[in-house]
PDB file of C-alpha atoms in Angstrom:
ATOM      1  CA  UNK F  48    -120.777-116.631-162.475  1.00 79.00           C
ATOM      2  CA  UNK F  49    -118.759-116.237-159.474  1.00 88.00           C
ATOM      3  CA  UNK F  50    -115.110-117.830-159.498  1.00 90.00           C
ATOM      4  CA  UNK F  51    -115.620-118.807-155.665  1.00 89.00           C
ATOM      5  CA  UNK F  52    -118.740-121.084-157.056  1.00 91.00           C
ATOM      6  CA  UNK F  53    -116.818-122.322-159.674  1.00 92.00           C
ATOM      7  CA  UNK F  54    -114.165-123.438-157.335  1.00 92.00           C
ATOM      8  CA  UNK F  55    -116.186-125.201-154.763  1.00 93.00           C
ATOM      9  CA  UNK F  56    -117.623-127.318-158.008  1.00 92.00           C
ATOM     10  CA  UNK F  57    -114.052-128.137-159.311  1.00 93.00           C
ATOM     11  CA  UNK F  58    -112.975-129.177-155.295  1.00 93.00           C
ATOM     12  CA  UNK F  59    -116.078-131.076-155.029  1.00 93.00           C
ATOM     13  CA  UNK F  60    -115.320-133.262-158.035  1.00 93.00           C
ATOM     14  CA  UNK F  61    -111.344-133.323-157.357  1.00 94.00           C
ATOM     15  CA  UNK F  62    -112.238-134.253-153.643  1.00 93.00           C
ATOM     16  CA  UNK F  63    -114.625-137.117-154.496  1.00 92.00           C
ATOM     17  CA  UNK F  64    -111.941-138.717-156.809  1.00 92.00           C
ATOM     18  CA  UNK F  65    -109.269-138.458-154.323  1.00 93.00           C
ATOM     19  CA  UNK F  66    -111.040-139.375-151.280  1.00 91.00           C
ATOM     20  CA  UNK F  67    -113.219-142.342-152.797  1.00 90.00           C
ATOM     21  CA  UNK F  68    -110.618-143.477-155.251  1.00 90.00           C
ATOM     22  CA  UNK F  69    -107.260-142.142-153.806  1.00 89.00           C
ATOM     23  CA  UNK F  70    -106.340-140.573-157.066  1.00 91.00           C
ATOM     24  CA  UNK F  71    -103.996-137.812-157.988  1.00 93.00           C
ATOM     25  CA  UNK F  72    -106.162-135.410-159.704  1.00 93.00           C
ATOM     26  CA  UNK F  73    -104.618-132.539-161.927  1.00 94.00           C
ATOM     27  CA  UNK F  74    -106.611-129.605-163.133  1.00 92.00           C
ATOM     28  CA  UNK F  75    -106.215-128.962-166.814  1.00 94.00           C
ATOM     29  CA  UNK F  76    -106.751-125.152-168.615  1.00 93.00           C
ATOM     30  CA  UNK F  77    -110.349-124.252-167.965  1.00 92.00           C
ATOM     31  CA  UNK F  78    -112.190-122.713-171.095  1.00 91.00           C
ATOM     32  CA  UNK F  79    -115.518-120.463-171.053  1.00 90.00           C
ATOM     33  CA  UNK F  80    -117.850-121.178-173.746  1.00 84.00           C
ATOM     34  CA  UNK F  81    -121.673-120.336-174.684  1.00 78.00           C
ATOM     35  CA  UNK F  82    -124.310-122.211-176.631  1.00 78.00           C
ATOM     36  CA  UNK F  83    -123.079-125.587-177.022  1.00 83.00           C
ATOM     37  CA  UNK F  84    -121.836-128.237-174.255  1.00 83.00           C
ATOM     38  CA  UNK F  85    -120.287-131.200-175.374  1.00 81.00           C
ATOM     39  CA  UNK F  86    -121.544-134.409-173.897  1.00 81.00           C
ATOM     40  CA  UNK F  87    -118.655-136.712-175.113  1.00 89.00           C
ATOM     41  CA  UNK F  88    -119.897-140.494-174.833  1.00 93.00           C
ATOM     42  CA  UNK F  89    -121.577-140.490-171.200  1.00 94.00           C
ATOM     43  CA  UNK F  90    -122.371-137.398-169.295  1.00 93.00           C
ATOM     44  CA  UNK F  91    -124.074-136.852-165.967  1.00 93.00           C
ATOM     45  CA  UNK F  92    -126.297-133.745-165.759  1.00 93.00           C
ATOM     46  CA  UNK F  93    -127.149-131.934-162.341  1.00 93.00           C
ATOM     47  CA  UNK F  94    -129.390-129.489-161.938  1.00 92.00           C
ATOM     48  CA  UNK F  95    -128.854-126.587-159.277  1.00 93.00           C
ATOM     49  CA  UNK F  96    -131.407-124.557-157.663  1.00 92.00           C
ATOM     50  CA  UNK F  97    -131.234-122.291-154.649  1.00 90.00           C
ATOM     51  CA  UNK F  98    -128.988-119.479-153.964  1.00 90.00           C
ATOM     52  CA  UNK F  99    -127.577-120.274-157.326  1.00 92.00           C
ATOM     53  CA  UNK F 100    -129.191-121.541-160.309  1.00 93.00           C
ATOM     54  CA  UNK F 101    -127.785-123.842-163.195  1.00 92.00           C
ATOM     55  CA  UNK F 102    -126.133-126.848-164.218  1.00 92.00           C
ATOM     56  CA  UNK F 103    -122.783-128.926-163.668  1.00 93.00           C
ATOM     57  CA  UNK F 104    -122.450-131.542-166.351  1.00 94.00           C
ATOM     58  CA  UNK F 105    -119.645-134.146-165.710  1.00 94.00           C
ATOM     59  CA  UNK F 106    -118.821-135.599-169.441  1.00 95.00           C
ATOM     60  CA  UNK F 107    -116.465-138.278-169.941  1.00 95.00           C
ATOM     61  CA  UNK F 108    -115.486-140.727-172.633  1.00 95.00           C
ATOM     62  CA  UNK F 109    -116.776-144.723-172.438  1.00 95.00           C
ATOM     63  CA  UNK F 110    -113.540-145.958-171.367  1.00 96.00           C
ATOM     64  CA  UNK F 111    -112.927-143.489-168.676  1.00 96.00           C
ATOM     65  CA  UNK F 112    -116.637-144.295-167.373  1.00 95.00           C
ATOM     66  CA  UNK F 113    -115.797-148.354-167.622  1.00 96.00           C
ATOM     67  CA  UNK F 114    -112.529-147.070-165.100  1.00 96.00           C
ATOM     68  CA  UNK F 115    -115.009-145.111-162.910  1.00 95.00           C
ATOM     69  CA  UNK F 116    -117.530-148.239-162.353  1.00 95.00           C
ATOM     70  CA  UNK F 117    -114.892-150.425-162.062  1.00 95.00           C
ATOM     71  CA  UNK F 118    -113.323-148.590-159.119  1.00 93.00           C
ATOM     72  CA  UNK F 119    -116.758-148.330-157.326  1.00 93.00           C
ATOM     73  CA  UNK F 120    -116.709-152.114-157.876  1.00 91.00           C
ATOM     74  CA  UNK F 121    -113.653-152.760-155.977  1.00 90.00           C
ATOM     75  CA  UNK F 122    -111.618-152.672-159.182  1.00 88.00           C
ATOM     76  CA  UNK F 123    -113.483-154.761-161.565  1.00 91.00           C
ATOM     77  CA  UNK F 124    -112.794-154.764-164.939  1.00 93.00           C
ATOM     78  CA  UNK F 125    -115.724-153.578-167.257  1.00 94.00           C
ATOM     79  CA  UNK F 126    -116.364-154.549-170.437  1.00 94.00           C
ATOM     80  CA  UNK F 127    -119.716-153.595-171.053  1.00 93.00           C
ATOM     81  CA  UNK F 128    -122.109-150.693-169.957  1.00 94.00           C
ATOM     82  CA  UNK F 129    -125.142-152.392-168.413  1.00 94.00           C
ATOM     83  CA  UNK F 130    -127.876-151.374-166.017  1.00 94.00           C
ATOM     84  CA  UNK F 131    -125.815-151.637-163.380  1.00 94.00           C
ATOM     85  CA  UNK F 132    -122.975-149.629-164.795  1.00 95.00           C
ATOM     86  CA  UNK F 133    -125.444-146.809-165.561  1.00 95.00           C
ATOM     87  CA  UNK F 134    -126.639-146.695-161.939  1.00 94.00           C
ATOM     88  CA  UNK F 135    -123.241-146.584-160.700  1.00 95.00           C
ATOM     89  CA  UNK F 136    -122.677-143.643-162.919  1.00 95.00           C
ATOM     90  CA  UNK F 137    -125.722-142.034-161.770  1.00 94.00           C
ATOM     91  CA  UNK F 138    -124.637-143.007-158.291  1.00 94.00           C
ATOM     92  CA  UNK F 139    -121.202-140.872-159.216  1.00 93.00           C
ATOM     93  CA  UNK F 140    -123.466-137.991-160.002  1.00 92.00           C
ATOM     94  CA  UNK F 141    -124.901-138.229-156.697  1.00 92.00           C
ATOM     95  CA  UNK F 142    -121.320-138.024-155.102  1.00 93.00           C
ATOM     96  CA  UNK F 143    -120.473-135.094-157.142  1.00 92.00           C
ATOM     97  CA  UNK F 144    -123.560-133.151-156.342  1.00 90.00           C
ATOM     98  CA  UNK F 145    -123.170-133.843-152.366  1.00 91.00           C
ATOM     99  CA  UNK F 146    -120.023-132.766-152.132  1.00 93.00           C
ATOM    100  CA  UNK F 147    -120.571-129.703-154.680  1.00 92.00           C
ATOM    101  CA  UNK F 148    -123.708-128.634-152.072  1.00 92.00           C
ATOM    102  CA  UNK F 149    -120.895-128.986-149.044  1.00 93.00           C
ATOM    103  CA  UNK F 150    -118.306-127.012-150.497  1.00 91.00           C
ATOM    104  CA  UNK F 151    -120.848-124.094-151.629  1.00 91.00           C
ATOM    105  CA  UNK F 152    -122.233-124.292-148.075  1.00 92.00           C
ATOM    106  CA  UNK F 153    -118.747-123.287-146.879  1.00 91.00           C
ATOM    107  CA  UNK F 154    -119.060-120.437-149.462  1.00 85.00           C
ATOM    108  CA  UNK F 155    -122.476-119.511-147.497  1.00 88.00           C
ATOM    109  CA  UNK F 156    -124.587-120.517-150.694  1.00 88.00           C
ATOM    110  CA  UNK F 157    -127.264-123.054-150.048  1.00 89.00           C
ATOM    111  CA  UNK F 158    -128.342-124.995-152.687  1.00 90.00           C
ATOM    112  CA  UNK F 159    -130.408-128.111-154.032  1.00 91.00           C
ATOM    113  CA  UNK F 160    -129.095-130.519-156.552  1.00 90.00           C
ATOM    114  CA  UNK F 161    -131.707-132.291-158.732  1.00 90.00           C
ATOM    115  CA  UNK F 162    -131.235-136.225-159.100  1.00 90.00           C
ATOM    116  CA  UNK F 163    -128.593-137.074-161.575  1.00 91.00           C
ATOM    117  CA  UNK F 164    -129.733-137.599-165.419  1.00 92.00           C
ATOM    118  CA  UNK F 165    -127.157-139.636-167.191  1.00 93.00           C
ATOM    119  CA  UNK F 166    -126.828-139.112-171.033  1.00 91.00           C
ATOM    120  CA  UNK F 167    -125.749-141.796-173.271  1.00 90.00           C
ATOM    121  CA  UNK F 168    -123.866-141.198-176.718  1.00 88.00           C
ATOM    122  CA  UNK F 169    -122.320-138.001-177.994  1.00 85.00           C
ATOM    123  CA  UNK F 170    -124.236-135.023-178.347  1.00 85.00           C
ATOM    124  CA  UNK F 171    -124.425-131.482-177.573  1.00 83.00           C
ATOM    125  CA  UNK F 172    -126.798-129.446-174.720  1.00 85.00           C
ATOM    126  CA  UNK F 173    -127.821-126.153-176.053  1.00 82.00           C
ATOM    127  CA  UNK F 174    -128.035-123.237-173.218  1.00 81.00           C
ATOM    128  CA  UNK F 175    -128.224-119.653-173.431  1.00 82.00           C
ATOM    129  CA  UNK F 176    -126.106-119.068-170.703  1.00 84.00           C
ATOM    130  CA  UNK F 177    -122.524-119.447-170.473  1.00 89.00           C
ATOM    131  CA  UNK F 178    -120.331-122.195-169.050  1.00 92.00           C
ATOM    132  CA  UNK F 179    -116.874-122.787-167.678  1.00 93.00           C
ATOM    133  CA  UNK F 180    -115.210-126.300-168.386  1.00 93.00           C
ATOM    134  CA  UNK F 181    -112.686-127.589-165.961  1.00 95.00           C
ATOM    135  CA  UNK F 182    -110.961-130.955-167.208  1.00 95.00           C
ATOM    136  CA  UNK F 183    -109.678-132.688-164.555  1.00 95.00           C
ATOM    137  CA  UNK F 184    -107.291-135.473-165.598  1.00 96.00           C
ATOM    138  CA  UNK F 185    -106.410-138.714-163.558  1.00 94.00           C
ATOM    139  CA  UNK F 186    -105.132-142.324-163.997  1.00 94.00           C
ATOM    140  CA  UNK F 187    -108.915-143.105-164.830  1.00 94.00           C
ATOM    141  CA  UNK F 188    -108.942-140.851-167.687  1.00 95.00           C
ATOM    142  CA  UNK F 189    -110.534-137.423-168.167  1.00 96.00           C
ATOM    143  CA  UNK F 190    -113.410-135.583-166.877  1.00 95.00           C
ATOM    144  CA  UNK F 191    -114.699-132.291-168.388  1.00 95.00           C
ATOM    145  CA  UNK F 192    -116.539-130.613-165.711  1.00 94.00           C
ATOM    146  CA  UNK F 193    -119.107-127.800-167.283  1.00 93.00           C
ATOM    147  CA  UNK F 194    -120.256-125.300-164.867  1.00 93.00           C
ATOM    148  CA  UNK F 195    -122.919-122.858-165.416  1.00 93.00           C
ATOM    149  CA  UNK F 196    -123.994-121.448-162.103  1.00 92.00           C
ATOM    150  CA  UNK F 197    -125.868-117.982-161.813  1.00 90.00           C
ATOM    151  CA  UNK F 198    -126.739-115.927-158.583  1.00 84.00           C
ATOM    152  CA  UNK F 199    -130.686-115.589-158.333  1.00 70.00           C
ATOM    153  CA  UNK F 200    -132.178-112.338-159.485  1.00 65.00           C
ATOM    154  CA  UNK F 201    -133.165-110.562-156.224  1.00 58.00           C
TER     155      UNK F 201
END
């Protein structure tokens, strides 16, 4: 995994939170891991294909999900995650995906991102590849960005 690819994903996620929601975002200490990637209460899974392959998983707790959806819906208070909320979380994933593709293109790395898949409920994703987790803190809550991107074999 190249540091410039990880940094591009982090810039993308931070940029979405800053530009779409007007938030101050702070990077917390990154952690490297392998085998199990925790999903938290809600996660958005993005597949990456192209000059790099892998996954990006944005994991949040339920309250952070409600806060994100509420901001997306003009500041509404969200009591329960219903079908419209799940659609909004998926759209948040689309925003991160599009911004990631743009940031990686600035690194001369062209990718396609699969449509986001949303996971409801705590679980662990299993992978044979290593991942880097970069926590992003904001007033909406903590978002763990799990990144596992690898160059295609030549």
